[in-house]
mmCIF file of C-alpha atoms in Angstrom:
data_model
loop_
_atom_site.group_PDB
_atom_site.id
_atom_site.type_symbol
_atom_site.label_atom_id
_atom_site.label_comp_id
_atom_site.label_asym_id
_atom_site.label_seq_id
_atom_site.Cartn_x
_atom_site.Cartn_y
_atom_site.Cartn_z
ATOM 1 C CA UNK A 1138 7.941 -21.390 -22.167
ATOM 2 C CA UNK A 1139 6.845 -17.976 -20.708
ATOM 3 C CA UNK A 1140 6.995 -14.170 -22.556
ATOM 4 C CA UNK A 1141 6.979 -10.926 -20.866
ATOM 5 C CA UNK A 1142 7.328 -7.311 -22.408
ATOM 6 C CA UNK A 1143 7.551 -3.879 -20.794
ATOM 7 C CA UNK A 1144 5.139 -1.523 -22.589
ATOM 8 C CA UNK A 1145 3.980 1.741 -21.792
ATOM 9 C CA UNK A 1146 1.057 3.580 -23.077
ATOM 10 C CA UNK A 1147 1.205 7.733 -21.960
ATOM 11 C CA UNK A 1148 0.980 7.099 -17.871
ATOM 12 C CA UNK A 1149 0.405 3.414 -17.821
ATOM 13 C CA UNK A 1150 3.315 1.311 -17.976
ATOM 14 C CA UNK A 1151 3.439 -1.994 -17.031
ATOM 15 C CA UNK A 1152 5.518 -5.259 -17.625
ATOM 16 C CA UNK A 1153 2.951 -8.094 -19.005
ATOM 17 C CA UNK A 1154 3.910 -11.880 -18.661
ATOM 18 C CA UNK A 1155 1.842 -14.590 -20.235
ATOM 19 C CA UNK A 1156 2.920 -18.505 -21.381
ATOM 20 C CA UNK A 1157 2.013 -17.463 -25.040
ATOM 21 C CA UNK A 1158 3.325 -14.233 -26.336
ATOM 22 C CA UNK A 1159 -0.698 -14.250 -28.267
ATOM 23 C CA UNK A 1160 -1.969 -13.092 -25.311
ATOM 24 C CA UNK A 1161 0.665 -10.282 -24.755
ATOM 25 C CA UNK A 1162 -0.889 -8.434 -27.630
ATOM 26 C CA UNK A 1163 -4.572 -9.154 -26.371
ATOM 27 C CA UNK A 1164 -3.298 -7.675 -22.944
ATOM 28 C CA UNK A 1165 -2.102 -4.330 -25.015
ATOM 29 C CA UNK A 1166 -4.859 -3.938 -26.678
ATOM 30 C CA UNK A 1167 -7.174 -4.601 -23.606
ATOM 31 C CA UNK A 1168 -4.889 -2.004 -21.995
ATOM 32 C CA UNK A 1169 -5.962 0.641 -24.530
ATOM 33 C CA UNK A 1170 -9.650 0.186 -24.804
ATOM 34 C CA UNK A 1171 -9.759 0.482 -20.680
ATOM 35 C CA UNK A 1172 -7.379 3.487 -20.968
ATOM 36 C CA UNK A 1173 -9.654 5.046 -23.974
ATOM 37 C CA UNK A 1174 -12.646 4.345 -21.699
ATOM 38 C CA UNK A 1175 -11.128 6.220 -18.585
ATOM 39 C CA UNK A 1176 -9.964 9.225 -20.470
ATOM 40 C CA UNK A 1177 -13.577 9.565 -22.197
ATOM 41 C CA UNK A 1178 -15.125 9.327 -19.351
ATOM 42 C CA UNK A 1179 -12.528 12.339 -17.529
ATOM 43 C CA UNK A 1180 -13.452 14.398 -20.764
ATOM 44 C CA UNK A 1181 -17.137 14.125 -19.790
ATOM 45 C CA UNK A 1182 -16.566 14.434 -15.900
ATOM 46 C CA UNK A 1183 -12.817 16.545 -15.455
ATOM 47 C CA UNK A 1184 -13.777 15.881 -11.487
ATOM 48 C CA UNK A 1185 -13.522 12.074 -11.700
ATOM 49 C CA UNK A 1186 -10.326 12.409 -12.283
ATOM 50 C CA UNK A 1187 -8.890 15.166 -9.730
ATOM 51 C CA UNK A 1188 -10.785 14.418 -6.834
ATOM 52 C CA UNK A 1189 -9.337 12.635 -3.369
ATOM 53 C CA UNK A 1190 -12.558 12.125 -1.856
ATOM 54 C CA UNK A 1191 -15.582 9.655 -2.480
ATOM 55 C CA UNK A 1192 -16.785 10.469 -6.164
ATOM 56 C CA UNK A 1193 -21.017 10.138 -6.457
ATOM 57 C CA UNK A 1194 -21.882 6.783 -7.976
ATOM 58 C CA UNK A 1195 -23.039 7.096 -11.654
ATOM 59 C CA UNK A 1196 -25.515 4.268 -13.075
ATOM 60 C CA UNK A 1197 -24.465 5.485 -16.515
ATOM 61 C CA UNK A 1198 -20.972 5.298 -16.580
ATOM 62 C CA UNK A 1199 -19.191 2.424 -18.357
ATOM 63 C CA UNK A 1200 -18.314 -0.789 -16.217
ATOM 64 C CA UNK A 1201 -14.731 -0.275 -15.509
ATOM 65 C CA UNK A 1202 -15.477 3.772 -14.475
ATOM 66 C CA UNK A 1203 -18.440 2.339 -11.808
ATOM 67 C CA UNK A 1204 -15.516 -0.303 -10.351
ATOM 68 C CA UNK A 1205 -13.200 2.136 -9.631
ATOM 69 C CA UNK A 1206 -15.990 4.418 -8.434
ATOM 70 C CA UNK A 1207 -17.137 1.829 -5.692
ATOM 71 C CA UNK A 1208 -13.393 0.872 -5.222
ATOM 72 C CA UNK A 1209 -12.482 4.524 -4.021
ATOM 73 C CA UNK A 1210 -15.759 5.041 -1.973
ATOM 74 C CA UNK A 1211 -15.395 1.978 0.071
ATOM 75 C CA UNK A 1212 -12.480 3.740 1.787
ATOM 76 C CA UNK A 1213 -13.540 7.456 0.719
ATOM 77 C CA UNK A 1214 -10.636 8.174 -1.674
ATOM 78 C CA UNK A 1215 -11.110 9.522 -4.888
ATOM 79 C CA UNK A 1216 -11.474 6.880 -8.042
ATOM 80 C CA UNK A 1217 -8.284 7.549 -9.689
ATOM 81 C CA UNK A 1218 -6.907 5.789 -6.798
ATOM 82 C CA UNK A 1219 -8.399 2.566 -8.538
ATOM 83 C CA UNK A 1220 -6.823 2.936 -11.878
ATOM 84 C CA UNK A 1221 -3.984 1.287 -11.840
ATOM 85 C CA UNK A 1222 -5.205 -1.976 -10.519
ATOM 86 C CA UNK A 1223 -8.281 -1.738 -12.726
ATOM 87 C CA UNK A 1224 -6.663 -1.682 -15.776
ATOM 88 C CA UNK A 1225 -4.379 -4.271 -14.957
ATOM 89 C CA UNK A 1226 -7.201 -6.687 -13.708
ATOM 90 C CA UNK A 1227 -8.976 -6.010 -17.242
ATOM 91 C CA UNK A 1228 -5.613 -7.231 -19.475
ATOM 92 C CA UNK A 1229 -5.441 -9.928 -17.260
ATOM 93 C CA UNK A 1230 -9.108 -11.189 -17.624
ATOM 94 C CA UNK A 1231 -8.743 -10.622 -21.112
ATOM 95 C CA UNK A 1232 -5.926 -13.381 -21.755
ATOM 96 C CA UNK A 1233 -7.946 -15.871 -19.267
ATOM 97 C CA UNK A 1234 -10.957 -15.292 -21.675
ATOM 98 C CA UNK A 1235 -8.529 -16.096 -24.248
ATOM 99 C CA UNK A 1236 -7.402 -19.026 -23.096
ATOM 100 C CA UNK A 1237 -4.278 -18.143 -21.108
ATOM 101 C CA UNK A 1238 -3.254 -20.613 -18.253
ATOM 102 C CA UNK A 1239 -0.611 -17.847 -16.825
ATOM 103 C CA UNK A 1240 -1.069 -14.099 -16.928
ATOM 104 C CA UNK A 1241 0.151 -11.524 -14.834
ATOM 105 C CA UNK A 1242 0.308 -7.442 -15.436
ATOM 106 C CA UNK A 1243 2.282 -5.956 -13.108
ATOM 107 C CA UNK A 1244 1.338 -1.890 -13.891
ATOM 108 C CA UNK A 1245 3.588 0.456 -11.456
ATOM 109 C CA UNK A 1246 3.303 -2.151 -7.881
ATOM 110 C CA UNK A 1247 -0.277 -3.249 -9.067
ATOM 111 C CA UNK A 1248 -0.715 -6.698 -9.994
ATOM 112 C CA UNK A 1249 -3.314 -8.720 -11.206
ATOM 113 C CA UNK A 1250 -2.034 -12.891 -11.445
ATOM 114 C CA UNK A 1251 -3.657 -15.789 -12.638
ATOM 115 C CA UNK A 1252 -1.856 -19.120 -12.720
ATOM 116 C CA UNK A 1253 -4.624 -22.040 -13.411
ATOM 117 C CA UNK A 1254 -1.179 -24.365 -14.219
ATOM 118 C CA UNK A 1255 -0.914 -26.862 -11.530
ATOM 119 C CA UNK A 1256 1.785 -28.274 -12.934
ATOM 120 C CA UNK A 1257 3.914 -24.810 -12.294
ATOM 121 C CA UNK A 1258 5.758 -23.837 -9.065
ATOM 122 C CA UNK A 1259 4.198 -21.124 -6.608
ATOM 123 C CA UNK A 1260 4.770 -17.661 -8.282
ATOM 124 C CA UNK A 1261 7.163 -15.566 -5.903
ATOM 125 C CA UNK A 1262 6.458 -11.573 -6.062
ATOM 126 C CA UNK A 1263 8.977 -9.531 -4.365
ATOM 127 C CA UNK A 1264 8.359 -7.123 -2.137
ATOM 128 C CA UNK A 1265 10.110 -3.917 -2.385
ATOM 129 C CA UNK A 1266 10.321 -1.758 0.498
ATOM 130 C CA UNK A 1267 12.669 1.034 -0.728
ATOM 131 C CA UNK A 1268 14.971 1.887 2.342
ATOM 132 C CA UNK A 1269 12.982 -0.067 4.734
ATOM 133 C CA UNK A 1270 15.150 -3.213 6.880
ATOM 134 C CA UNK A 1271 12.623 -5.548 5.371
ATOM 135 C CA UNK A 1272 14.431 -6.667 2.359
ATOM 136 C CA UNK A 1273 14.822 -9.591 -0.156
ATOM 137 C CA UNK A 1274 11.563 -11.108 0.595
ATOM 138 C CA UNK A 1275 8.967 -12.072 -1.412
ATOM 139 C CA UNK A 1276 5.359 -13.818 -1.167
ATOM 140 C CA UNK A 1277 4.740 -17.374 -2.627
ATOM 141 C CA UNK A 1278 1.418 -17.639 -4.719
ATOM 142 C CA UNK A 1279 0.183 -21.182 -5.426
ATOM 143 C CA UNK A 1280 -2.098 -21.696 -8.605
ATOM 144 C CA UNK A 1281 -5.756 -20.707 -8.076
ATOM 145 C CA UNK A 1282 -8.756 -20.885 -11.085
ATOM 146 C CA UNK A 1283 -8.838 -17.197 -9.908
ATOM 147 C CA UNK A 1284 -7.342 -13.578 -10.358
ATOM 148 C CA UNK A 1285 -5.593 -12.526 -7.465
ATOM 149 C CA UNK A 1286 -4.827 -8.617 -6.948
ATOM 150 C CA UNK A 1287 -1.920 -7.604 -5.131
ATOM 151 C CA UNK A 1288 -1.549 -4.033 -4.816
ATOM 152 C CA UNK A 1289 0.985 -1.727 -2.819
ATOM 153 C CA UNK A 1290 0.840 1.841 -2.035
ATOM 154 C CA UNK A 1291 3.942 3.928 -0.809
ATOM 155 C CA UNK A 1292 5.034 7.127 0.992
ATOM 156 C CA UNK A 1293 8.673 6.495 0.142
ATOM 157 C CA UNK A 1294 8.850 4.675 -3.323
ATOM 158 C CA UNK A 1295 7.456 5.735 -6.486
ATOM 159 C CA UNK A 1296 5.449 9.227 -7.993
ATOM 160 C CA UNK A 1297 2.095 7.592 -6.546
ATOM 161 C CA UNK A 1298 0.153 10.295 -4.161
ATOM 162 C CA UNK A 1299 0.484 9.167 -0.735
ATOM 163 C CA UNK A 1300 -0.323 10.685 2.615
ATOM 164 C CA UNK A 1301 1.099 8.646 4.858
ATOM 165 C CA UNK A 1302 4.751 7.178 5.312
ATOM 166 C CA UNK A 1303 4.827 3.395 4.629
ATOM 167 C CA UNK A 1304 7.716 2.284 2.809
ATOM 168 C CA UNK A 1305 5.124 -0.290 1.492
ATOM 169 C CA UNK A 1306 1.299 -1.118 1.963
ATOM 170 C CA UNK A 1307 -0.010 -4.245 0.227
ATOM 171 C CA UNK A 1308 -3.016 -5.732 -0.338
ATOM 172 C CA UNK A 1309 -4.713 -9.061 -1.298
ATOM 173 C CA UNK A 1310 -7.822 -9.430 -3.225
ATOM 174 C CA UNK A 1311 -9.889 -11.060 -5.746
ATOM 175 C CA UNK A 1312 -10.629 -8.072 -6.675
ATOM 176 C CA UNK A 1313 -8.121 -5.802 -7.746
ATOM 177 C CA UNK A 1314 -9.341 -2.643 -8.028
ATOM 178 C CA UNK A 1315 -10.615 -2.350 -4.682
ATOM 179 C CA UNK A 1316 -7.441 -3.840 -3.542
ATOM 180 C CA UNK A 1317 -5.361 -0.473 -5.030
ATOM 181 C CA UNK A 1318 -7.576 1.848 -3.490
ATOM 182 C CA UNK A 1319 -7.396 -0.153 -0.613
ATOM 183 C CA UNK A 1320 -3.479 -0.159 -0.675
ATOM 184 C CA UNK A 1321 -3.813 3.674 -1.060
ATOM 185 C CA UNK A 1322 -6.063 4.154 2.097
ATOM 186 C CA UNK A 1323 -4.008 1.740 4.602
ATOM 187 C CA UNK A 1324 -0.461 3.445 2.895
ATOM 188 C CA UNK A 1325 -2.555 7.145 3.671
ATOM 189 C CA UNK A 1326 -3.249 5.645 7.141
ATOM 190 C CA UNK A 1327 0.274 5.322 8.757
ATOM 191 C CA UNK A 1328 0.897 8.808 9.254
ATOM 192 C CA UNK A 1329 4.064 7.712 12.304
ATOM 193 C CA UNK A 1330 6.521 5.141 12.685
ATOM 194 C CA UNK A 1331 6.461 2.429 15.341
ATOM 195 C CA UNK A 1332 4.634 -1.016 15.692
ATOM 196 C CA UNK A 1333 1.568 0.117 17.566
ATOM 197 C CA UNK A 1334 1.302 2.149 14.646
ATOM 198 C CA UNK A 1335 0.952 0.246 11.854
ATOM 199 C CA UNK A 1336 -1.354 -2.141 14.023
ATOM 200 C CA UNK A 1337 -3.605 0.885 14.517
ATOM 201 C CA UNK A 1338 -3.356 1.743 10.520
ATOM 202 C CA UNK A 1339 -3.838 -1.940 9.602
ATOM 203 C CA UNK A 1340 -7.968 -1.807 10.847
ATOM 204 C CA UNK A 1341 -8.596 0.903 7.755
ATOM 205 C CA UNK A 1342 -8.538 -2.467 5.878
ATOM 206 C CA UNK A 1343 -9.500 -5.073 8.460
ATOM 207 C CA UNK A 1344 -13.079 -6.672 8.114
ATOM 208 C CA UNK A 1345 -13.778 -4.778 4.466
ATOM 209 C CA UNK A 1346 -15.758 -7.580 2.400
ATOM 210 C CA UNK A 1347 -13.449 -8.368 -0.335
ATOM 211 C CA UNK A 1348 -10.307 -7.702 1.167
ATOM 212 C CA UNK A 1349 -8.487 -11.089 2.014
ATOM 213 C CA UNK A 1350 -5.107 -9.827 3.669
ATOM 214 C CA UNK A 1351 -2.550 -6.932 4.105
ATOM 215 C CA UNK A 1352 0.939 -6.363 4.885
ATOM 216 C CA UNK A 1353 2.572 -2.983 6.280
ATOM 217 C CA UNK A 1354 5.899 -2.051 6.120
ATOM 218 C CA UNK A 1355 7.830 1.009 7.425
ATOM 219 C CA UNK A 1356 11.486 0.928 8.935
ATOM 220 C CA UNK A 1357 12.093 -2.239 10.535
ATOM 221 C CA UNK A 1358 8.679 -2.830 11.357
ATOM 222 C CA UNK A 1359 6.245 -4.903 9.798
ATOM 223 C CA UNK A 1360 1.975 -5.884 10.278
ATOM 224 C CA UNK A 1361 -0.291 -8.535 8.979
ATOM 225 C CA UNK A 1362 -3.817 -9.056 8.824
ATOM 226 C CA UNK A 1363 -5.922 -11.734 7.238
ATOM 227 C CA UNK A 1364 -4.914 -14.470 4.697
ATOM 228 C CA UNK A 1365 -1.767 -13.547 3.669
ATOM 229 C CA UNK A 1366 0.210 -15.861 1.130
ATOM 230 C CA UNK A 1367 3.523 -17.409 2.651
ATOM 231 C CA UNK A 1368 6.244 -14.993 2.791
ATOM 232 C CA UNK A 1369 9.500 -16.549 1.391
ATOM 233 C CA UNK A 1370 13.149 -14.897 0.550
ATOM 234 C CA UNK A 1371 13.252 -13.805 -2.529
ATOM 235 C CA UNK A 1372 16.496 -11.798 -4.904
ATOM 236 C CA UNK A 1373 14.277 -8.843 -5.143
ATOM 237 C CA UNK A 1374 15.914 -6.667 -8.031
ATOM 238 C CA UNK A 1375 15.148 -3.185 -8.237
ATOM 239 C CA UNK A 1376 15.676 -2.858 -11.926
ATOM 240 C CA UNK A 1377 12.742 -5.556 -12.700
ATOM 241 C CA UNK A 1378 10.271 -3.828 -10.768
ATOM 242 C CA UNK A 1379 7.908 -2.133 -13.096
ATOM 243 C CA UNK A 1380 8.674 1.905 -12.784
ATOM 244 C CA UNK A 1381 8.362 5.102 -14.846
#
């Protein structure tokens, strides 16, 4: 038996699945202490927050603020470009403290997963493109002891700043903040269309410790790099994907 709720709290909304519907309340709650800790930190430092550049590391800010501060600076984006995945890595490692065998918060395109169940099928998340050819497909996720990020940025789909026009820019990592800001910076990096394109975005991402694969989408056209997991088909609905 699985449980999943939609919740939102002010910006953050997310859809949070877990095999015992415990550990959706410990992800809520983990989701509000990370949010408190974010906004305290803005109140102190108004420029973490509105900033698109690399933001100066601080020794004395809370864990969570310093992980999204080396997420963004790896590719020199601003922090905030972190937040999404940040938060949703700290719900999820939250319910795996707790005992959870399958957790997943999917927060606006920016997952964190862990599935220790061997005993479960591979977990299939879509990918959607928005008016992109590539359609209906997904990629299958076997169980792993570890918490997988899988991030996607877009210049077509969803309020998320982006400079660039992929219909879809996703990234694989253990970690997951780094893999959001990440997802920004190659999504920031396709500023035209075409194959040679997309190629020539995908090496923003290519050899960056900690990043294990990518996938860029725009039109018909589509890149990989690294370990990606094995794309399948997948019934991709638009009104299960995780949205404002």
């Amino acid at each position: 038996m699985s449980f999943k709720e939609h919740f939102q709290l002010k910006q953050t909304i997310v859809t949070i699945f877990a095999d015992k519907a415990e550990y959706i309340d410990i992800a809520k709650e983990e989701i509000l202490k990370s949010r408190l800790i974010i906004e305290n930190y803005i109140l102190q430092n108004p420029f973490f927050e509105v900033t698109l550049e690399s933001y100066e590391e601080d020794e004395t800010a809370p864990p969570l603020v310093q992980k999204m501060i080396k997420a963004g600076n790896t590719f020199g984006i601003g922090p905030m470009s972190a937040v999404a995945g940040t938060i949703a890595e700290a719900a999820v490692s939250k319910m795996k403290e707790a005992g959870a065998k399958t957790a997943f918060v999917d927060n606006g395109g920016d997952i964190a997963l862990y599935n220790a169940d061997t005993n479960t099928d591979p977990i299939v998340v879509g990918i959607y493109a928005g008016g992109s050819a590539v359609q209906n497909l997904g990629f299958s996720i076997n169980p792993s002891d570890e918490i997988l990020g899988i991030c996607t940025s877009s210049g077509t789909v969803g309020p998320s700043i982006s400079f660039g026009i992929a219909d879809a820019a996703v990234i694989f990592s253990k970690n997951t903040s780094l893999a959001d800001a990440a997802a920004t910076a190659l999504g920031n990096a396709l500023k035209e269309s075409g194959q040679n394109n997309i190629e020539k975005a995908l090496e923003t991402v290519a050899g960056v410790p900690g990043i294990d694969g990518a996938v860029l989408i725009q039109g018909e056209n589509i890149g990989l790099i690294g370990k990606v997991p094995k794309i399948v088909k997948a019934n991709v609905d638009y009104d299960l994907i995780t949205k404002g």
